[in-house]
Coordinates of C-alpha atoms in Angstrom, one line a residue:
X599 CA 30.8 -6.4 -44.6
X600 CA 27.8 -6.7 -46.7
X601 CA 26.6 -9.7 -44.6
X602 CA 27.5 -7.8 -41.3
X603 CA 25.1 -5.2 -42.9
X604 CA 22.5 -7.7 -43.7
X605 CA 22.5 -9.7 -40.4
X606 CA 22.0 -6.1 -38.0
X607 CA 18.9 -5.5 -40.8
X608 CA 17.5 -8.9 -40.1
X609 CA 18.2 -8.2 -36.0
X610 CA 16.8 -5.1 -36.2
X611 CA 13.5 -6.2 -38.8
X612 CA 13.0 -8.8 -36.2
X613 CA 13.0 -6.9 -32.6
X614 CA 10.6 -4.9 -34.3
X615 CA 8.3 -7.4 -35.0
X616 CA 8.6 -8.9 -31.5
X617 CA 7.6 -5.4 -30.2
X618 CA 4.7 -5.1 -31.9
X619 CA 3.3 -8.3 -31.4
X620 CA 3.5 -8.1 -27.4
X621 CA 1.8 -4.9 -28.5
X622 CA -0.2 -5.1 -31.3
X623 CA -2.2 -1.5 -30.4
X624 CA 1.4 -0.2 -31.2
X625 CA 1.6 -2.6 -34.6
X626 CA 0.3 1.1 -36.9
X627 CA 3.4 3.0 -35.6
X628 CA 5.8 4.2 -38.4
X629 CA 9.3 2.2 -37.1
X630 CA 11.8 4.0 -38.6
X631 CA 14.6 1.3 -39.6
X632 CA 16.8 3.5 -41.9
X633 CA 20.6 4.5 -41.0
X634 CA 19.7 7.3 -38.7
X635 CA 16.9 5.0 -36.8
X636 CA 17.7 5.2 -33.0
X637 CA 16.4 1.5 -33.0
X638 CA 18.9 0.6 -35.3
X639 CA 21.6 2.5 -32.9
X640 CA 21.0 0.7 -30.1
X641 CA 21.0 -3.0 -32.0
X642 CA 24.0 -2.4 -33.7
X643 CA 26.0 -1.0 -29.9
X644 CA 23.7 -4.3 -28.2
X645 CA 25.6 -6.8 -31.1
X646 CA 29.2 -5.2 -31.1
X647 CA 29.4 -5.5 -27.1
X648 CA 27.6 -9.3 -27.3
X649 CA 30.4 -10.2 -29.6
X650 CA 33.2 -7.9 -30.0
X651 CA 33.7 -7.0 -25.9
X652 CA 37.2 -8.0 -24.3
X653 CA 34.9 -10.3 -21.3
X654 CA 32.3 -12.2 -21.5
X655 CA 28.7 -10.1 -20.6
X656 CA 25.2 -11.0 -19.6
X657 CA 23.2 -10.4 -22.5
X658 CA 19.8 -9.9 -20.9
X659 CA 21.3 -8.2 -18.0
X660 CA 23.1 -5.8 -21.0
X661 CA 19.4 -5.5 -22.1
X662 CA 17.9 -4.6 -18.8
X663 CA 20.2 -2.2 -17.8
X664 CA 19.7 -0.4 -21.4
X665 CA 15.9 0.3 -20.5
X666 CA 16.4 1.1 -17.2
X667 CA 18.4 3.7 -18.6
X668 CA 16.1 5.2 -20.8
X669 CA 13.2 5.2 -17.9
X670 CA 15.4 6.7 -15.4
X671 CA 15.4 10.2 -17.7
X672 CA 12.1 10.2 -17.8
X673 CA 9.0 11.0 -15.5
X674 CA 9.3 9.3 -11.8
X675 CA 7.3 6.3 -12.0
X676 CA 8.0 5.2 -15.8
X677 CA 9.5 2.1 -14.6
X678 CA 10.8 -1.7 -15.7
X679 CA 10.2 -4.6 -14.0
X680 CA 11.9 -8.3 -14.0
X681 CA 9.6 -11.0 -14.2
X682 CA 10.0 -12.0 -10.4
X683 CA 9.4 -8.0 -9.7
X684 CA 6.0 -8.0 -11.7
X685 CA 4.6 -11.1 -9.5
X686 CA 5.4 -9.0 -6.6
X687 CA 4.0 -6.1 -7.9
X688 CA 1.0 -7.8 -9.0
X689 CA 0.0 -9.8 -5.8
X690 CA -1.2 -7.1 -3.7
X691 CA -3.3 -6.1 -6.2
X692 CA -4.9 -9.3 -8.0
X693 CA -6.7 -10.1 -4.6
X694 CA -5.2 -13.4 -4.3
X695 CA -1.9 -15.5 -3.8
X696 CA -1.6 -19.0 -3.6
X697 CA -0.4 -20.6 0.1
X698 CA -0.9 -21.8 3.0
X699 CA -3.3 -19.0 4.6
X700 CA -1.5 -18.2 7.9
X701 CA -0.5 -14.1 9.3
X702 CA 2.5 -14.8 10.5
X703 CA 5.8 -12.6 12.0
X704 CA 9.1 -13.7 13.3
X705 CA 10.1 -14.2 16.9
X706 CA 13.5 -15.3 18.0
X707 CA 14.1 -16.3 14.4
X708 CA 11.0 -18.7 14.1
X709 CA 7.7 -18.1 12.2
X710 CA 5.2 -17.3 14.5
X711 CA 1.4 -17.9 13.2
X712 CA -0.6 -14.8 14.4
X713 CA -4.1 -15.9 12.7
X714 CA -4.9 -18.9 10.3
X715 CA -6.7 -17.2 7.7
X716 CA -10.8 -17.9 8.2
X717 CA -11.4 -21.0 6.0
X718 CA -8.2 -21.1 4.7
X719 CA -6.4 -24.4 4.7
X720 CA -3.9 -24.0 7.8
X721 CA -7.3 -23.5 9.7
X722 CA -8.6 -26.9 7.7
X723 CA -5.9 -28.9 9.1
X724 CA -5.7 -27.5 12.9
X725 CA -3.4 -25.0 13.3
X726 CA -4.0 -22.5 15.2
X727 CA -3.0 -18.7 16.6
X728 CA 0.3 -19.5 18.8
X729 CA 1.9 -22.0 16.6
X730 CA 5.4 -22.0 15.8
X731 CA 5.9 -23.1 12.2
X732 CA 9.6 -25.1 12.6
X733 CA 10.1 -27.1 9.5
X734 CA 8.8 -27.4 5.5
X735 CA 9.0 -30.4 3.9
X736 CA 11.5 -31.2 6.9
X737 CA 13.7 -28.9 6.3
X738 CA 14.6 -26.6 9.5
X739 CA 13.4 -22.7 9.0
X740 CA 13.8 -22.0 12.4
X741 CA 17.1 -21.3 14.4
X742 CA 18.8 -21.2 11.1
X743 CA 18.8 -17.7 10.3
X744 CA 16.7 -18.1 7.0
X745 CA 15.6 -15.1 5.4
X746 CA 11.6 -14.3 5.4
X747 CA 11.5 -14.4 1.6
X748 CA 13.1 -17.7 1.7
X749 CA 10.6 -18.9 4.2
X750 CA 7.7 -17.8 2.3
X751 CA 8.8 -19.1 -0.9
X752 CA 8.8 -22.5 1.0
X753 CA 5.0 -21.8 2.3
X754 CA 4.1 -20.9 -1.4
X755 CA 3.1 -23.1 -3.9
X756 CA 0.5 -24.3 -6.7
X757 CA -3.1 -24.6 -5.8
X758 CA -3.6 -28.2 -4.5
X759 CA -0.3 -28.6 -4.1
X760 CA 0.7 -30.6 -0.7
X761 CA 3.3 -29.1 2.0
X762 CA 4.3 -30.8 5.2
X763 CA 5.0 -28.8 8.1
X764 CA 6.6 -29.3 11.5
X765 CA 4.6 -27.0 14.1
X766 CA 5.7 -26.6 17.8
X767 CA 2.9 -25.6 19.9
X768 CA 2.7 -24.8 23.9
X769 CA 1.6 -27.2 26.2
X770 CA 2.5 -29.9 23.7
X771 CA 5.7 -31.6 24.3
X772 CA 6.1 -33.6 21.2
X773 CA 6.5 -31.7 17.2
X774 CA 3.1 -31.6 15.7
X775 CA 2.8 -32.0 11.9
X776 CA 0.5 -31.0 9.5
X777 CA 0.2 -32.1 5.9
X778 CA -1.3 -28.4 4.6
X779 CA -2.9 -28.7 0.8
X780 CA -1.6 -25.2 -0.7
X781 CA -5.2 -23.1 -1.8
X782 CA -6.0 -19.4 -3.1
X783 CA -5.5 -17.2 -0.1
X784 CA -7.4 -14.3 -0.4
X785 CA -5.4 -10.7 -0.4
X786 CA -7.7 -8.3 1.4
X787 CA -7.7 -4.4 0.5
X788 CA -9.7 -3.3 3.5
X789 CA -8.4 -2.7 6.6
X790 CA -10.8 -1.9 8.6
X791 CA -15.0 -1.8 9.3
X792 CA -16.5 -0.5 12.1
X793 CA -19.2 1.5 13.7
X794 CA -17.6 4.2 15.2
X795 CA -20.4 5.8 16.7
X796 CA -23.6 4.7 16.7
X797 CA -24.6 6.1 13.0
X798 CA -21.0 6.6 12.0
X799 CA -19.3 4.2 10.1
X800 CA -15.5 3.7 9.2
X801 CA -13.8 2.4 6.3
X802 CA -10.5 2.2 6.2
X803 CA -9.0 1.0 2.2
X804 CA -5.4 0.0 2.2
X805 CA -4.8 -0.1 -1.7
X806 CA -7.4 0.0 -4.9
X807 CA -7.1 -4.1 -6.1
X808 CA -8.7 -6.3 -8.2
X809 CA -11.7 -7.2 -5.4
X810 CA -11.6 -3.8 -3.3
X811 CA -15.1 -2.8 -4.7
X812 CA -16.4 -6.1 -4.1
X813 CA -15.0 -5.8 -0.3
X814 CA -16.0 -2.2 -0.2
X815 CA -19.6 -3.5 -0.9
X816 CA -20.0 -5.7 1.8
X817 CA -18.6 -3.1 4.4
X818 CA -21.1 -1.2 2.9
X819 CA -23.6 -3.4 3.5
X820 CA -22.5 -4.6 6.9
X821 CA -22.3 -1.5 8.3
X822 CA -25.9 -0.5 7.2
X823 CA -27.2 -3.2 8.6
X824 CA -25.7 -2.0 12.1
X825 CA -27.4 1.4 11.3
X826 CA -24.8 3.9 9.5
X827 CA -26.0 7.0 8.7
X828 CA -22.7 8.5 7.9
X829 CA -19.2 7.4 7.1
X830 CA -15.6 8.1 7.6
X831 CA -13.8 6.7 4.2
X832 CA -10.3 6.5 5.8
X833 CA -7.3 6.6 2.4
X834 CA -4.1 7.8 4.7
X835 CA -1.3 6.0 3.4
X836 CA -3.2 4.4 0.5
X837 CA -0.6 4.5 -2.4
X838 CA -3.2 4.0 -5.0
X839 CA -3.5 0.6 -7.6
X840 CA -5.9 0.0 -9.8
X841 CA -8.0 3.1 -11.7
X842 CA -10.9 1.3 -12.2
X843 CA -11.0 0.2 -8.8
X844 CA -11.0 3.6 -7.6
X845 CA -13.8 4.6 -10.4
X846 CA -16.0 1.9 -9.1
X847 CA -15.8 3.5 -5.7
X848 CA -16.0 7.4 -6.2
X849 CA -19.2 5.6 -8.6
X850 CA -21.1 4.2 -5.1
X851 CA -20.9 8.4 -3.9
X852 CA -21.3 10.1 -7.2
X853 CA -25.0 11.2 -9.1
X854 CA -25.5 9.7 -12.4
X855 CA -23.4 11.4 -14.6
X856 CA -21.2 13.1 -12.3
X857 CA -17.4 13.5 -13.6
X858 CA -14.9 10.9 -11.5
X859 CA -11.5 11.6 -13.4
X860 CA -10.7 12.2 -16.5
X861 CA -6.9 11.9 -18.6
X862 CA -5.4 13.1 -21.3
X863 CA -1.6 13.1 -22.8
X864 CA -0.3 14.2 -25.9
X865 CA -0.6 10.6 -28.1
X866 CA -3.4 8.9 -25.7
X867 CA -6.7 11.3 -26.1
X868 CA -8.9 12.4 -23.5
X869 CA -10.7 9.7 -22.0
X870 CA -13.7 10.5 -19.2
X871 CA -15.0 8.5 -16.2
X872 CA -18.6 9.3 -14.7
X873 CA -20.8 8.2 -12.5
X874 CA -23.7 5.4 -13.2
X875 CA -25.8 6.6 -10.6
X876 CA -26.6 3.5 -8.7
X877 CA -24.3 3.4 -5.6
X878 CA -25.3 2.1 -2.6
X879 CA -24.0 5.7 -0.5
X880 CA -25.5 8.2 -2.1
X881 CA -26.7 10.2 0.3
X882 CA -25.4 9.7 3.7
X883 CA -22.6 12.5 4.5
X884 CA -18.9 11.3 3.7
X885 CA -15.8 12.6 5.1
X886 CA -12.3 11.4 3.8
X887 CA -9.2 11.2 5.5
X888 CA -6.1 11.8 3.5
X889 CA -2.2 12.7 4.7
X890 CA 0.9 13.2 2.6
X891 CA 1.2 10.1 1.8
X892 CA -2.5 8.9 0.2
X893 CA -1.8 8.7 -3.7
X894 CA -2.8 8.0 -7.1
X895 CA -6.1 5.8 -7.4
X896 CA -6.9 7.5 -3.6
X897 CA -6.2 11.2 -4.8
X898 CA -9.0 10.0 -8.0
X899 CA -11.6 9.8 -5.2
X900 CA -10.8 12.1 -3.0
X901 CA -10.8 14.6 -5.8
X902 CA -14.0 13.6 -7.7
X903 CA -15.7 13.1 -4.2
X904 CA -14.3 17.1 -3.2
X905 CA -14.6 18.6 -6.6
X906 CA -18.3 17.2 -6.9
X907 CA -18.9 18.6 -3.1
X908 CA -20.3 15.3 -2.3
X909 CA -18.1 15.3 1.3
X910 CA -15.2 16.9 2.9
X911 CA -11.7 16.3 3.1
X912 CA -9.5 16.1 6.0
X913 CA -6.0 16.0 6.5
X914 CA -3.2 16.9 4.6
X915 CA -2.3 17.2 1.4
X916 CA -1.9 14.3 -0.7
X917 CA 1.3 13.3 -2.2
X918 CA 0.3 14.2 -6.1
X919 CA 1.0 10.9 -8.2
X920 CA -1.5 11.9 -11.2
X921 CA 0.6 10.5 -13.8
X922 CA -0.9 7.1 -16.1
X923 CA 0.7 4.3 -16.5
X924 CA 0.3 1.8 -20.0
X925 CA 2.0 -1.6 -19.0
X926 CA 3.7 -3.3 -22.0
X927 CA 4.5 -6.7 -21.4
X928 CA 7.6 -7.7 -22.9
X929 CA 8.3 -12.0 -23.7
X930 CA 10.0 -12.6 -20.6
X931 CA 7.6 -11.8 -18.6
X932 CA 9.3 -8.3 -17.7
X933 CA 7.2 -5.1 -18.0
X934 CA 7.6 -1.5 -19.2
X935 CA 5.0 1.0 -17.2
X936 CA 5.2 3.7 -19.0
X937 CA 3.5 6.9 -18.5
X938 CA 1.5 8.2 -21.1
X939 CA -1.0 10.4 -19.7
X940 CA -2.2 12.9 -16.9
X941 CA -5.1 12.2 -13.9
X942 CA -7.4 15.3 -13.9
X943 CA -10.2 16.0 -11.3
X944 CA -13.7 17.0 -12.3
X945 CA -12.9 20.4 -11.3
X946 CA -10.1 20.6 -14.2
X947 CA -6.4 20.1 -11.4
X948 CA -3.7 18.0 -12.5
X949 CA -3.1 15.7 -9.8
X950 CA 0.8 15.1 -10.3
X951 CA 2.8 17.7 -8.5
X952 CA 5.8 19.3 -10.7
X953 CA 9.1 17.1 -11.1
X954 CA 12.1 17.5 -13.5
X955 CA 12.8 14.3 -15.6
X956 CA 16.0 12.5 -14.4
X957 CA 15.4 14.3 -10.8
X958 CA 14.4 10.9 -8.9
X959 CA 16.3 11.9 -5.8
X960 CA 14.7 15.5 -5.4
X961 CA 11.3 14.0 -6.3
X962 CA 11.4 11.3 -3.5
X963 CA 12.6 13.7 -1.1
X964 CA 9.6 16.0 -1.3
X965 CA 7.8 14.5 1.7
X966 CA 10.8 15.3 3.4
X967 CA 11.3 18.8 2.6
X968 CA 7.3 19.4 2.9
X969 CA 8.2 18.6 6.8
X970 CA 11.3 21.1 6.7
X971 CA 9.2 23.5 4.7
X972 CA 6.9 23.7 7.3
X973 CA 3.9 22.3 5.0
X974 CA 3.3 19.0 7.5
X975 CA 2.8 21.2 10.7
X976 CA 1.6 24.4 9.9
X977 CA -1.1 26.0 8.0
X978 CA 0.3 29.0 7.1
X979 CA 3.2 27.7 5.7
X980 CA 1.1 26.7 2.6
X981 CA 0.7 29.0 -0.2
X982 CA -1.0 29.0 -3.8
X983 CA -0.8 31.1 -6.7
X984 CA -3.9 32.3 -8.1
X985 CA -3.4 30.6 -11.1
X986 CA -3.5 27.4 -8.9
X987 CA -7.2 28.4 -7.6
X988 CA -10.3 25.8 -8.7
X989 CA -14.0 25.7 -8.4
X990 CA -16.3 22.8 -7.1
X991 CA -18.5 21.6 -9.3
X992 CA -21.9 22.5 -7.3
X993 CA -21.0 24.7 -4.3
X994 CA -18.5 26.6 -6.6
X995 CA -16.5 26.5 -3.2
X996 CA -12.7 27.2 -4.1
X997 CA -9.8 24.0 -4.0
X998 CA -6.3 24.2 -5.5
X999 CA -3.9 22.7 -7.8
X1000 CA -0.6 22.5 -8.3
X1001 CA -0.2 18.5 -7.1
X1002 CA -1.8 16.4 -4.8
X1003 CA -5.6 17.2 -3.3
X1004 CA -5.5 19.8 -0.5
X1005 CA -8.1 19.0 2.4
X1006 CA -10.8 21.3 3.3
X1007 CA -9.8 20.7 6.6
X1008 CA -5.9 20.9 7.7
X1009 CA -5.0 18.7 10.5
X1010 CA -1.1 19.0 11.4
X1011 CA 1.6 16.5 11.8
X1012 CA 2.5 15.6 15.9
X1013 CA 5.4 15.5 15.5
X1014 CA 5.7 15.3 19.7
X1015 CA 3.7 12.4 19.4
X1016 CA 6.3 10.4 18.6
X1017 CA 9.9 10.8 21.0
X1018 CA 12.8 9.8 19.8
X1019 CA 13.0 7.0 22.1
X1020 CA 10.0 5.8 20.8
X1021 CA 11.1 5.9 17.1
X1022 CA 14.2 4.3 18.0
X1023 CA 12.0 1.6 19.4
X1024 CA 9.9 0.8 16.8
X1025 CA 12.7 0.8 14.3
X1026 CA 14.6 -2.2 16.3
X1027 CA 11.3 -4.1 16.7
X1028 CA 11.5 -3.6 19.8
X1029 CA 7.7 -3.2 20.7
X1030 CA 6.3 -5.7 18.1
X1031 CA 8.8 -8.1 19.1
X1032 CA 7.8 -7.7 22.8
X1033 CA 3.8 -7.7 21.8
X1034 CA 4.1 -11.1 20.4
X1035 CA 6.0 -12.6 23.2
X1036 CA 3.2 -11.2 25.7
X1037 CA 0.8 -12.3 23.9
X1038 CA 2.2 -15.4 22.8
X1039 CA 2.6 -16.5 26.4
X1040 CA -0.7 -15.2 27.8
X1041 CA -3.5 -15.7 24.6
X1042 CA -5.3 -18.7 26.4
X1043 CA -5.9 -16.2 29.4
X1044 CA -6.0 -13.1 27.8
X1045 CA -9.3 -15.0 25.0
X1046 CA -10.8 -16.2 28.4
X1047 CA -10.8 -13.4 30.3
X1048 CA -11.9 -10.6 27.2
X1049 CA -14.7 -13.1 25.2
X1050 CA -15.8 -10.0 23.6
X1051 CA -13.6 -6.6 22.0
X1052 CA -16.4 -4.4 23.4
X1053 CA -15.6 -5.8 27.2
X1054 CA -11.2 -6.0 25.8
X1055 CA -11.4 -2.3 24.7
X1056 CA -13.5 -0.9 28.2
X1057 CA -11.4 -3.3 30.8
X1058 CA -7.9 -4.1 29.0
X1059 CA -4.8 -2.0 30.6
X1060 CA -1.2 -2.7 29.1
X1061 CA 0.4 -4.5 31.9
X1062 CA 3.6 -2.9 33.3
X1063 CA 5.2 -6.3 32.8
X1064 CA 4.8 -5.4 29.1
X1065 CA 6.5 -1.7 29.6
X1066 CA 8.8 -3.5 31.9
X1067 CA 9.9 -6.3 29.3
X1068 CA 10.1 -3.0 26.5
X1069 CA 12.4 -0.9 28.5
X1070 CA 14.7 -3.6 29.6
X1071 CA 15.3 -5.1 25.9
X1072 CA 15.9 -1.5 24.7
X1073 CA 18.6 -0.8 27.8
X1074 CA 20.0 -4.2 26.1
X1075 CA 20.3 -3.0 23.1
X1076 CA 21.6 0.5 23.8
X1077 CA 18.6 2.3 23.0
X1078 CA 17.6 4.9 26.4
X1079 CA 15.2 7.9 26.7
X1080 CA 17.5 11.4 27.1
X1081 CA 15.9 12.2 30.3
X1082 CA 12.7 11.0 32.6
X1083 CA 10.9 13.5 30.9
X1084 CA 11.3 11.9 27.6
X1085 CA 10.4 8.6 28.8
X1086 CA 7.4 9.8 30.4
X1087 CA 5.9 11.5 27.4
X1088 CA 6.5 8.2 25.2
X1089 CA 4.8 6.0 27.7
X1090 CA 1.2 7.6 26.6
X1091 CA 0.9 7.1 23.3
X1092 CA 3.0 3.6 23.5
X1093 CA 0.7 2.0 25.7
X1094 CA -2.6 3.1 23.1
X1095 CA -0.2 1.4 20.7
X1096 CA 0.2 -1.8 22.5
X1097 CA -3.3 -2.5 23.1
X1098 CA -4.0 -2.1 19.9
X1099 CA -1.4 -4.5 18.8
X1100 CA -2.6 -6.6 21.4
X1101 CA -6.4 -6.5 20.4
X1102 CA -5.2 -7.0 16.5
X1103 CA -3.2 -10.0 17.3
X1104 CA -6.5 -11.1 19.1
X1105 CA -8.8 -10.5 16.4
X1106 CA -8.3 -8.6 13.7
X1107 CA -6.9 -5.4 12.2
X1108 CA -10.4 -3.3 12.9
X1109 CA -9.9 -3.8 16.4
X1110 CA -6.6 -2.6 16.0
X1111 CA -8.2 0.8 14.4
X1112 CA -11.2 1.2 17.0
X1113 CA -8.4 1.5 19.5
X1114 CA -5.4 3.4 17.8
X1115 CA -8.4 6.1 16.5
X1116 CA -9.3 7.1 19.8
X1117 CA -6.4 9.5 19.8
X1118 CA -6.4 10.4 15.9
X1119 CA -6.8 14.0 15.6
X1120 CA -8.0 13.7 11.6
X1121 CA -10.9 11.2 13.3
X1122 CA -12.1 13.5 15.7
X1123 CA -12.6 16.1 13.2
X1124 CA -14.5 14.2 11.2
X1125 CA -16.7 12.8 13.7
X1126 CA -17.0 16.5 14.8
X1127 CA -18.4 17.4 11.1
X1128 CA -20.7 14.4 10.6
X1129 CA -22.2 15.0 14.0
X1130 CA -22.5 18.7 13.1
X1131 CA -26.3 19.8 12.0

């Protein structure tokens, strides 16, 4: 017994010292290793099911499924990741992956190369938008019903690492093959730059990475050049990343010394972000659209550019995520992101909207019962206590807490935008599936015949081939509009859609924007206030 005793002291003594040198800013903590220590608990209940259990068990799995346990009573996005879920995590976010540079999306169960990225080894070798990716180091991936993750773990590799792949392109009879040296394939967090008008500019930031100030900077800077004035800084759908990616932009707005965020918690002190007061936008009028879903690095500035009444705020409001997360990198690789702190605005709001611990199902139905609320569609149905009232910093106009930023401007769901039978659609992959074949079967012509997107976007009409080809996959597939009147009220906004699918497949997301924008309602306000005297 006294060895027993000896050997869960020795277990225990040495977890301990694992933790806190994978974290030596937690190496001061008092660890309590006595016979009431929690720690000890769960050693001694982790050893007696290891050995003493009727079947054999999955010690790391045992392990795993502890924590989980313990984060899933806790906040919402305390989380723990395996090893292979922090590399996904991770990639959007570090600005690079290492590959074979191609967009690609699947087409009768072949990999379908939209664009070679620009410079990107694909490109180096010859291959080009249209070609079917068959084989990887001759092994089939077409017709065999392999999984996408499958195929891309084929495509990715080490840098300078070689992979040789069987391409079938049209007009050539025999396989092609390529030997593609794997590089760094950038990961961009913009996605889009235009001029909308002729002194408006539009940015449009998918996430807050590792190089989105860096990209941010040379929209900037290209957009200048092609005479902005003013600038739509589009963050609907942006769930957040990085905080000091999001400091570094709400900086290029903000005067010197001007509050960006600040957070606080009850073991991590308050800590402040301000402005340097060398951004390159400083004075042109800004505008930011936002919607239920734009979130946590993207509420931080939206907030600091609204509290600091350096632009306005359009949309709806934002889904509140204002709680920060310490990673703690455990030896395997795995990760706890723990939250240890609140996001504040300028102004003084807690971003994060109210959640009860353990409650993840309520929590990540609140979108949803925002819509059945009323929240998404109509203006009145939105209501704050006083005690949820805020002051700008420099107009003293008044903004609100209680979660998420509220725009100064409310621009309402359509929910008759999209029909049924376009929903139902979408979600077979109907329309993207139909896209690629038109395209894929008419590029050559279609690059010919539109050299330009200025001449695409003025001339272009969605063929009714293309509606034809739609409709008669869907009747395949069981999926039919109630009534003509249905039908014709989805056949509006679906052909806007496909032309901009079409003009992104033949250049690039912004095209896609400059097209699907036309009919935004959030975009046309904001042009309407930065054309406004």
């Amino acid at each position: 017994m006294r060895e027993s005793k000896r050997k869960n002291w020795w277990l225990a003594c040495l977890s301990a010292f694992i933790f806190c040198s994978f974290n030596p800013s937690w190496a001061q903590m008092h660890i309590n290793m006595g016979e009431d220590s929690p720690l000890r608990k769960l050693q001694i209940a982790e050893l007696a099911v290891s050995n003493l259990y009727v079947d054999s068990v999955d010690e790391r799995k045992l392990v795993e499924d502890a924590i989980r346990g313990m984060i899933e009573k806790l906040d919402p996005h305390s989380s723990y990741a395996t090893p292979k879920e922090v590399q996904q995590m991770n990639e959007p976010l570090n600005g690079n992956f290492e590959g074979i540079g191609v967009q690609f999306n699947m087409i009768d169960d072949t990999l379908l190369v939209i664009q070679p990225v620009t410079g990107g080894p694909s490109e180096r070798v010859g291959i080009i938008a249209g070609d079917r990716i068959v084989s990887v180091n001759d092994t089939a991936i077409a017709g065999v019903k392999m999984s996408k993750e499958e195929i891309m773990r084929r495509l990715r590799g080490p840098k300078d690492t070689k992979v040789r792949l069987g391409v079938v392109r049209q007009g050539i009879s025999e396989r092609l093959m390529f030997t593609v040296m794997r590089d760094k394939i950038p990961v961009k967090s913009i996605d889009a730059v235009y001029m909308i008008s002729p002194e408006v500019g539009y940015i449009r930031i998918g996430n807050f990475g590792a190089t989105t100030h860096e990209e941010f900077l040379k929209a900037l800077d290209k957009l200048s050049d092609q005479g902005m004035q003013h600038l739509i800084l589009d963050l609907q759908e942006n769930g957040g990343g990085y905080l000091q990616a999001a400091v570094a932009i709400a900086n290029e707005f903000l005067s010197k010394g001007d509050l960006i965020v600040y957070t606080d918690g009850l073991r991590t002190p308050r800590q402040e972000y301000r402005a340097r007061g060398e951004g390159q936008f400083m004075f042109g009028r800004v505008v930011v659209l936002v919607d239920e879903y734009t979130a946590s690095a993207a509420e931080i500035v939206t907030g600091a550019i609204q509290d600091q009444d350096r632009g306005e705020v359009v949309g709806r409001r934002t889904f509140g995520k204002g709680l920060v997360q310490r990673p703690i990198d455990l030896p395997d690789g795995s990760m706890i992101r723990l939250t240890v702190a609140h996001y504040y605005t300028p102004s003084g709001r807690c971003i994060q909207k109210p959640y009860v611990k353990g409650k993840q199902k309520d929590y990540q139905m609140d979108v949803v019962n925002r819509l059945r609320h009323g929240e998404l569609t109509n203006q009145d149905s939105i209501h704050f206590a006083d005690s949820l009232k805020f002051e700008t910093l420099q107009r003293h106009r008044t903004v609100y807490g209680g979660g998420g930023i509220m725009p100064d401007h409310f621009i309402p769901l359509d929910t008759t935008r999209y029909t049924n039978y376009h929903r139902q659609l979408a979600a077979k992959s109907i329309i993207i599936q139909q896209n690629l074949r038109y395209v894929d079967n008419n590029r050559q012509e279609l690059k010919k015949k539109y050299k330009t997107f200025d001449k695409f976007k003025s001339h272009f009409n969605v063929p009714q081939q293309l509606i034809d080809a739609i409709v008669a996959e869907a009747d395949k597939q069981g999926v039919k509009p109630k009534d003509d009147a249905e039908f014709q009220k989805t056949m509006p906004y679906l052909r806007l859609q496909l032309k901009a699918l079409v003009a992104r497949d033949l250049w690039d997301m912004s095209e896609y924007f400059a097209i699907i924008n036309e009919e935004s309602d959030a975009v046309k306000k904001a042009l309407e206030l930065l054309v406004e005297p």
